[in-house]
Coordinates of N, CA and C and ligand atoms in Angstrom, one line a residue:
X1 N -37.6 26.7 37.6 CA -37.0 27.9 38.2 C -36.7 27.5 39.7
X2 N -35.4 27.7 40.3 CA -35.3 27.4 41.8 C -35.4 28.8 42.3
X3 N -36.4 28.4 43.8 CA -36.3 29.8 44.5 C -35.8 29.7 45.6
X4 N -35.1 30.7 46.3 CA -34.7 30.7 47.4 C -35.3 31.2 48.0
X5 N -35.8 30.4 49.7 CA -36.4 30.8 50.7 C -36.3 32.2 51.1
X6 N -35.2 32.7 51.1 CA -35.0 34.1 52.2 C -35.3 35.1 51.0
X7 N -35.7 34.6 49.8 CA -36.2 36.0 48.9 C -38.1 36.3 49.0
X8 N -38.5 34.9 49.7 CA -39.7 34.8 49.4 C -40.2 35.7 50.4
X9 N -41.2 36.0 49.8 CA -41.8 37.3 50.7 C -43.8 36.8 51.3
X10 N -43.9 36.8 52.3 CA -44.7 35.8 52.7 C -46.3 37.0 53.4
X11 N -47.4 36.5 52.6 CA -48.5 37.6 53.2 C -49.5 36.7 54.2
X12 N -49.4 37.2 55.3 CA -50.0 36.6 56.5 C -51.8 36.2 56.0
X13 N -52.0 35.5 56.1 CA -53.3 35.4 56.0 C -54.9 35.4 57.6
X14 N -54.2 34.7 58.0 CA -55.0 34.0 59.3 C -54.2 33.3 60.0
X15 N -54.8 33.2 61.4 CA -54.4 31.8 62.3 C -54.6 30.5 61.4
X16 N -53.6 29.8 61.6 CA -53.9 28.5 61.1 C -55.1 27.8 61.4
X17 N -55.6 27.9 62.4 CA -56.7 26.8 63.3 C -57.9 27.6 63.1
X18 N -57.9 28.5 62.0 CA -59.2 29.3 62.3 C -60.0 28.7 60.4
X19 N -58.8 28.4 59.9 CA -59.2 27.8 58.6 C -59.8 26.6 58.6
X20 N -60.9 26.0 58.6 CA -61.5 24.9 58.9 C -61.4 23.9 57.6
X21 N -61.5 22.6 57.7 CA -62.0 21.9 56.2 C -62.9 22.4 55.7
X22 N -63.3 22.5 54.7 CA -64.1 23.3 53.5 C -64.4 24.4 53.2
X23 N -63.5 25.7 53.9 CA -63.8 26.5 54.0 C -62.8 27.3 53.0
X24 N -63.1 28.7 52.8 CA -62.5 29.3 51.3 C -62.5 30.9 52.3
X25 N -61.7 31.5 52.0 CA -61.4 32.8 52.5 C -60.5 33.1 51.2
X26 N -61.0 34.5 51.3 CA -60.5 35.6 49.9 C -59.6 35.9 50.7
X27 N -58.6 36.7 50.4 CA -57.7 37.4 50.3 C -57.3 38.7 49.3
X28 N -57.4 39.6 49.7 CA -57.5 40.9 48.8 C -56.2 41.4 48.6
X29 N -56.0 41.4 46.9 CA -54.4 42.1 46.9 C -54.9 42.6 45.9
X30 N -53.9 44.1 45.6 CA -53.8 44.7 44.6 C -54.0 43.8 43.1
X31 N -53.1 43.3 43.0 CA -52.7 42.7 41.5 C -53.9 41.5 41.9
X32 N -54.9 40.9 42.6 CA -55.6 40.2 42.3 C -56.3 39.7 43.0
X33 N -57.1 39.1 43.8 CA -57.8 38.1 44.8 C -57.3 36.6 45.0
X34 N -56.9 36.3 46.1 CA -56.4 34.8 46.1 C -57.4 34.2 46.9
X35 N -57.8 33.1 46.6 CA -58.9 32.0 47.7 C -57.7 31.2 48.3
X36 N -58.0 31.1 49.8 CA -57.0 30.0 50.4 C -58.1 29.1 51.3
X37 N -57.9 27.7 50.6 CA -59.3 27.2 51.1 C -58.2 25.4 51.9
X38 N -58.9 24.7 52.6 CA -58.8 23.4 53.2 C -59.4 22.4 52.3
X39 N -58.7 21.5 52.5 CA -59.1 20.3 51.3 C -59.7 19.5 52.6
X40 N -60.5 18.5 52.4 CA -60.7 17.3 53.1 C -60.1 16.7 53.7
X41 N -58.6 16.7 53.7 CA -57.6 16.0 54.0 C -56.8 16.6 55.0
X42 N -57.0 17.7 54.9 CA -57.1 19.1 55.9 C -55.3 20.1 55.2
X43 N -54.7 19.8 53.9 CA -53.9 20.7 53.4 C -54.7 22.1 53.5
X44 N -54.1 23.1 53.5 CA -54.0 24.3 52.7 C -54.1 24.5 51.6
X45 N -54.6 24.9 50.6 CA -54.1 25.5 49.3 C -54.5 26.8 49.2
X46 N -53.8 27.6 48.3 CA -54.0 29.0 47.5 C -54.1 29.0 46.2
X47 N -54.9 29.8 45.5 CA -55.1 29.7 44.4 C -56.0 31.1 43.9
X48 N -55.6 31.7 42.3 CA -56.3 32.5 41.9 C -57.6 32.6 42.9
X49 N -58.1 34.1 42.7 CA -60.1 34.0 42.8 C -60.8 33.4 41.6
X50 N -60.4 34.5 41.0 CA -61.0 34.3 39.6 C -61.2 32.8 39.1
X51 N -61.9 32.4 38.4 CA -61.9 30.8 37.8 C -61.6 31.1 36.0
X52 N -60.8 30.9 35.4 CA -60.3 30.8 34.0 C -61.6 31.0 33.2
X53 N -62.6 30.0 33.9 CA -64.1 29.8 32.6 C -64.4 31.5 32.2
X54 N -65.4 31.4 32.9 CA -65.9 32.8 33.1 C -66.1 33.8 34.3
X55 N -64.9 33.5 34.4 CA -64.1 34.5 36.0 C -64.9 34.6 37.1
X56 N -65.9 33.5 37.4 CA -66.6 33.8 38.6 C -65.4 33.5 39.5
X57 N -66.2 34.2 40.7 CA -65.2 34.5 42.0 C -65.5 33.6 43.3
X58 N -64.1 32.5 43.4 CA -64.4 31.4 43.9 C -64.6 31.0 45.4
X59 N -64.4 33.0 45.5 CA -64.6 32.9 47.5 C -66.0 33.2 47.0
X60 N -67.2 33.5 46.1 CA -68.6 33.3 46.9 C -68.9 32.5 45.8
X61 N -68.2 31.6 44.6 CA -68.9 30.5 43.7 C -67.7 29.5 43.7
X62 N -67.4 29.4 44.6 CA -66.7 28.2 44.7 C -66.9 27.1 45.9
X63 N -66.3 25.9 45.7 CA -67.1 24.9 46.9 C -65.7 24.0 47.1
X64 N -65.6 23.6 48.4 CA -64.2 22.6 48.6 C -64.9 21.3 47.9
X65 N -64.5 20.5 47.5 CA -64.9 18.8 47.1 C -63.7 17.8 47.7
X66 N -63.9 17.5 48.6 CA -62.3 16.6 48.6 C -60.9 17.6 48.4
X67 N -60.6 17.1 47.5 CA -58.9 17.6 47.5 C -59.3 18.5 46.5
X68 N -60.2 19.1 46.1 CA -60.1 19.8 44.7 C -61.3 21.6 44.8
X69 N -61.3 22.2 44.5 CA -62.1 23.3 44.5 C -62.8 23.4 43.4
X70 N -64.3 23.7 43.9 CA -65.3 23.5 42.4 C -65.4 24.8 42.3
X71 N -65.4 25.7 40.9 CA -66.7 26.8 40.7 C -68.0 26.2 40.2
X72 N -69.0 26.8 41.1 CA -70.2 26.4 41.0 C -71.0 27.4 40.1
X73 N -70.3 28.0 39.6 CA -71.2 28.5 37.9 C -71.6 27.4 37.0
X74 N -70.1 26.8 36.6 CA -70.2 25.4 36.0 C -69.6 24.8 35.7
X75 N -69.0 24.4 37.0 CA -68.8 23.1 37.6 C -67.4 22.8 37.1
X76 N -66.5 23.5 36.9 CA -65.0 23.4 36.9 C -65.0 23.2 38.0
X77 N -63.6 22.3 38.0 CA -62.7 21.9 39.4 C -61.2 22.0 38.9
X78 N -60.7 22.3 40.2 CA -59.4 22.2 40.5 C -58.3 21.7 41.5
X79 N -57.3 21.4 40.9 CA -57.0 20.4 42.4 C -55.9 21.6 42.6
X80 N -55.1 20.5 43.7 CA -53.9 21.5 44.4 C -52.8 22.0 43.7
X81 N -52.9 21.5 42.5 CA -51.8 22.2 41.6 C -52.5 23.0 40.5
X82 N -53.6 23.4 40.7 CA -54.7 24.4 39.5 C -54.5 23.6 38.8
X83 N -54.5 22.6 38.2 CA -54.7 21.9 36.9 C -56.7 21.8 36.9
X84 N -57.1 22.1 35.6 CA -58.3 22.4 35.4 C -59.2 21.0 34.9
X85 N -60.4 20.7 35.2 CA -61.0 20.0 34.9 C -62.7 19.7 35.2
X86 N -63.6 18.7 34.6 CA -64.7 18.9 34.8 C -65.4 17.5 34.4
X87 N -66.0 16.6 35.5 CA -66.5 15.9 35.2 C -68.0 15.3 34.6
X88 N -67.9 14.7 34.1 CA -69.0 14.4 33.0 C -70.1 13.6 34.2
X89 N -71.4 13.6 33.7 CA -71.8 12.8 34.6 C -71.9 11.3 34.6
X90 N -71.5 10.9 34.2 CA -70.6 9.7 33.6 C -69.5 9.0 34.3
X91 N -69.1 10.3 35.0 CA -67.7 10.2 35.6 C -66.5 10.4 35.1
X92 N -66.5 10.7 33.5 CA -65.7 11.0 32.8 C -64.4 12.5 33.1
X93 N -63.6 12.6 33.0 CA -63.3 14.0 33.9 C -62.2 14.3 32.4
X94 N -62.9 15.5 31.9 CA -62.2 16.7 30.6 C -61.4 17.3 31.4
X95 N -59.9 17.9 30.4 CA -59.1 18.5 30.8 C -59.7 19.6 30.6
X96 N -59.5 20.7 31.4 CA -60.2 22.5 31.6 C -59.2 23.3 31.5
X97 N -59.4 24.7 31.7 CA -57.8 25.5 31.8 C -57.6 25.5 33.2
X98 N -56.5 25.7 33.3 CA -55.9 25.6 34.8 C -55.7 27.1 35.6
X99 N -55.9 27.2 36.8 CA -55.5 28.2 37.4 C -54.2 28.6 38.4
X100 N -54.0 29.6 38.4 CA -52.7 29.9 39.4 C -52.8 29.4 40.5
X101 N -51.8 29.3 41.1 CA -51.8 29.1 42.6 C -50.5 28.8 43.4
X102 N -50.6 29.2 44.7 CA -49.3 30.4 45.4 C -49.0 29.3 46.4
X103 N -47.8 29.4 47.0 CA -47.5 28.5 48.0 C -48.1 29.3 49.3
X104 N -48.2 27.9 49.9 CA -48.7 28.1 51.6 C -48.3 27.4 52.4
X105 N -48.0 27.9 53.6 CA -47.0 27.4 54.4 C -47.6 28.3 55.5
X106 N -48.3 27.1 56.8 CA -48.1 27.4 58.6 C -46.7 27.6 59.2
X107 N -46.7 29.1 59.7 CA -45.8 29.4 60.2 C -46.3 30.5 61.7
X108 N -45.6 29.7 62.9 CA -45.8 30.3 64.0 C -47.2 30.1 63.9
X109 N -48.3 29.8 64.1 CA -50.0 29.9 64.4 C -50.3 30.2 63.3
X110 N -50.1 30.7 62.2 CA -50.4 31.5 60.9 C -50.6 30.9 59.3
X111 N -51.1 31.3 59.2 CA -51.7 31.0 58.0 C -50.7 31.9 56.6
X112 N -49.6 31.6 56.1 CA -49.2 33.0 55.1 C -49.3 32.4 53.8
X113 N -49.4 32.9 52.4 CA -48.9 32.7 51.4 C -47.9 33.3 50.4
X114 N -47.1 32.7 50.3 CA -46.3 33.6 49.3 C -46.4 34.6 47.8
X115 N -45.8 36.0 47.9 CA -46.0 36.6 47.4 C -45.3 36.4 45.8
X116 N -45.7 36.4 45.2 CA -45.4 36.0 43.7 C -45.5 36.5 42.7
X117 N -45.5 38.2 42.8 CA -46.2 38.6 41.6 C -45.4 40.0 41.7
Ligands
FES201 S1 -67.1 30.5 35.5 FE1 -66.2 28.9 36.7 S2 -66.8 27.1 35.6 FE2 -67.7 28.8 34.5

């Protein structure tokens, strides 16, 4: 699907510089909760609250790991494009179900994500 920029509609979140590495901030919308958390690498991402397993809510059971977001009920991860997964202790890593996740983009000092729904 191509989108065009000037239809996107963009919800301010925060100062950019206030989002630290590892840190996860909810976001409260009508149609749903979005976590917008820092990777290790110091990207952005947005993504569902909810976690697909058993819907824990990944602004207070969720954890940054590197590039990827854990829920710490059990131990799903996700990376920056919600593709779902979970590693074995082994190191083996199972395909999981995947979650949503919204574009984000610093604009002016700010933190926004795009509205998508
Ligand atoms: S509820 Fe998230 S892994 Fe089970």
């Amino acid at each position: 699907m191509q989108r065009y920029p000037d239809l996107v509609h963009w919800i301010d979140v925060m100062a950019a510089e206030d989002l630290e590495i590892g840190q996860i901030v909810t976001v409260e919308r009508q149609s749903g909760d979005v976590v917008v958390w820092r990777t290790a690498s110091g990207r952005a991402v947005a993504c569902a609250a909810r976690c697909p397993h058993q819907w824990a809510h990944l602004g207070t059971a969720g954890a940054v790991d590197g590039e990827e977001i854990v829920c710490l009920s059990h131990f799903w991860r996700f990376d920056q494009e919600g593709t779902g997964s979970k590693l074995s202790a082994a190191g083996r890593r199972d395909e999981k179900g995947s979650i949503n996740t919204f574009e984000v983009r610093e604009h002016e000092g700010r933190l926004e994500i795009a509205r998508n729904d």
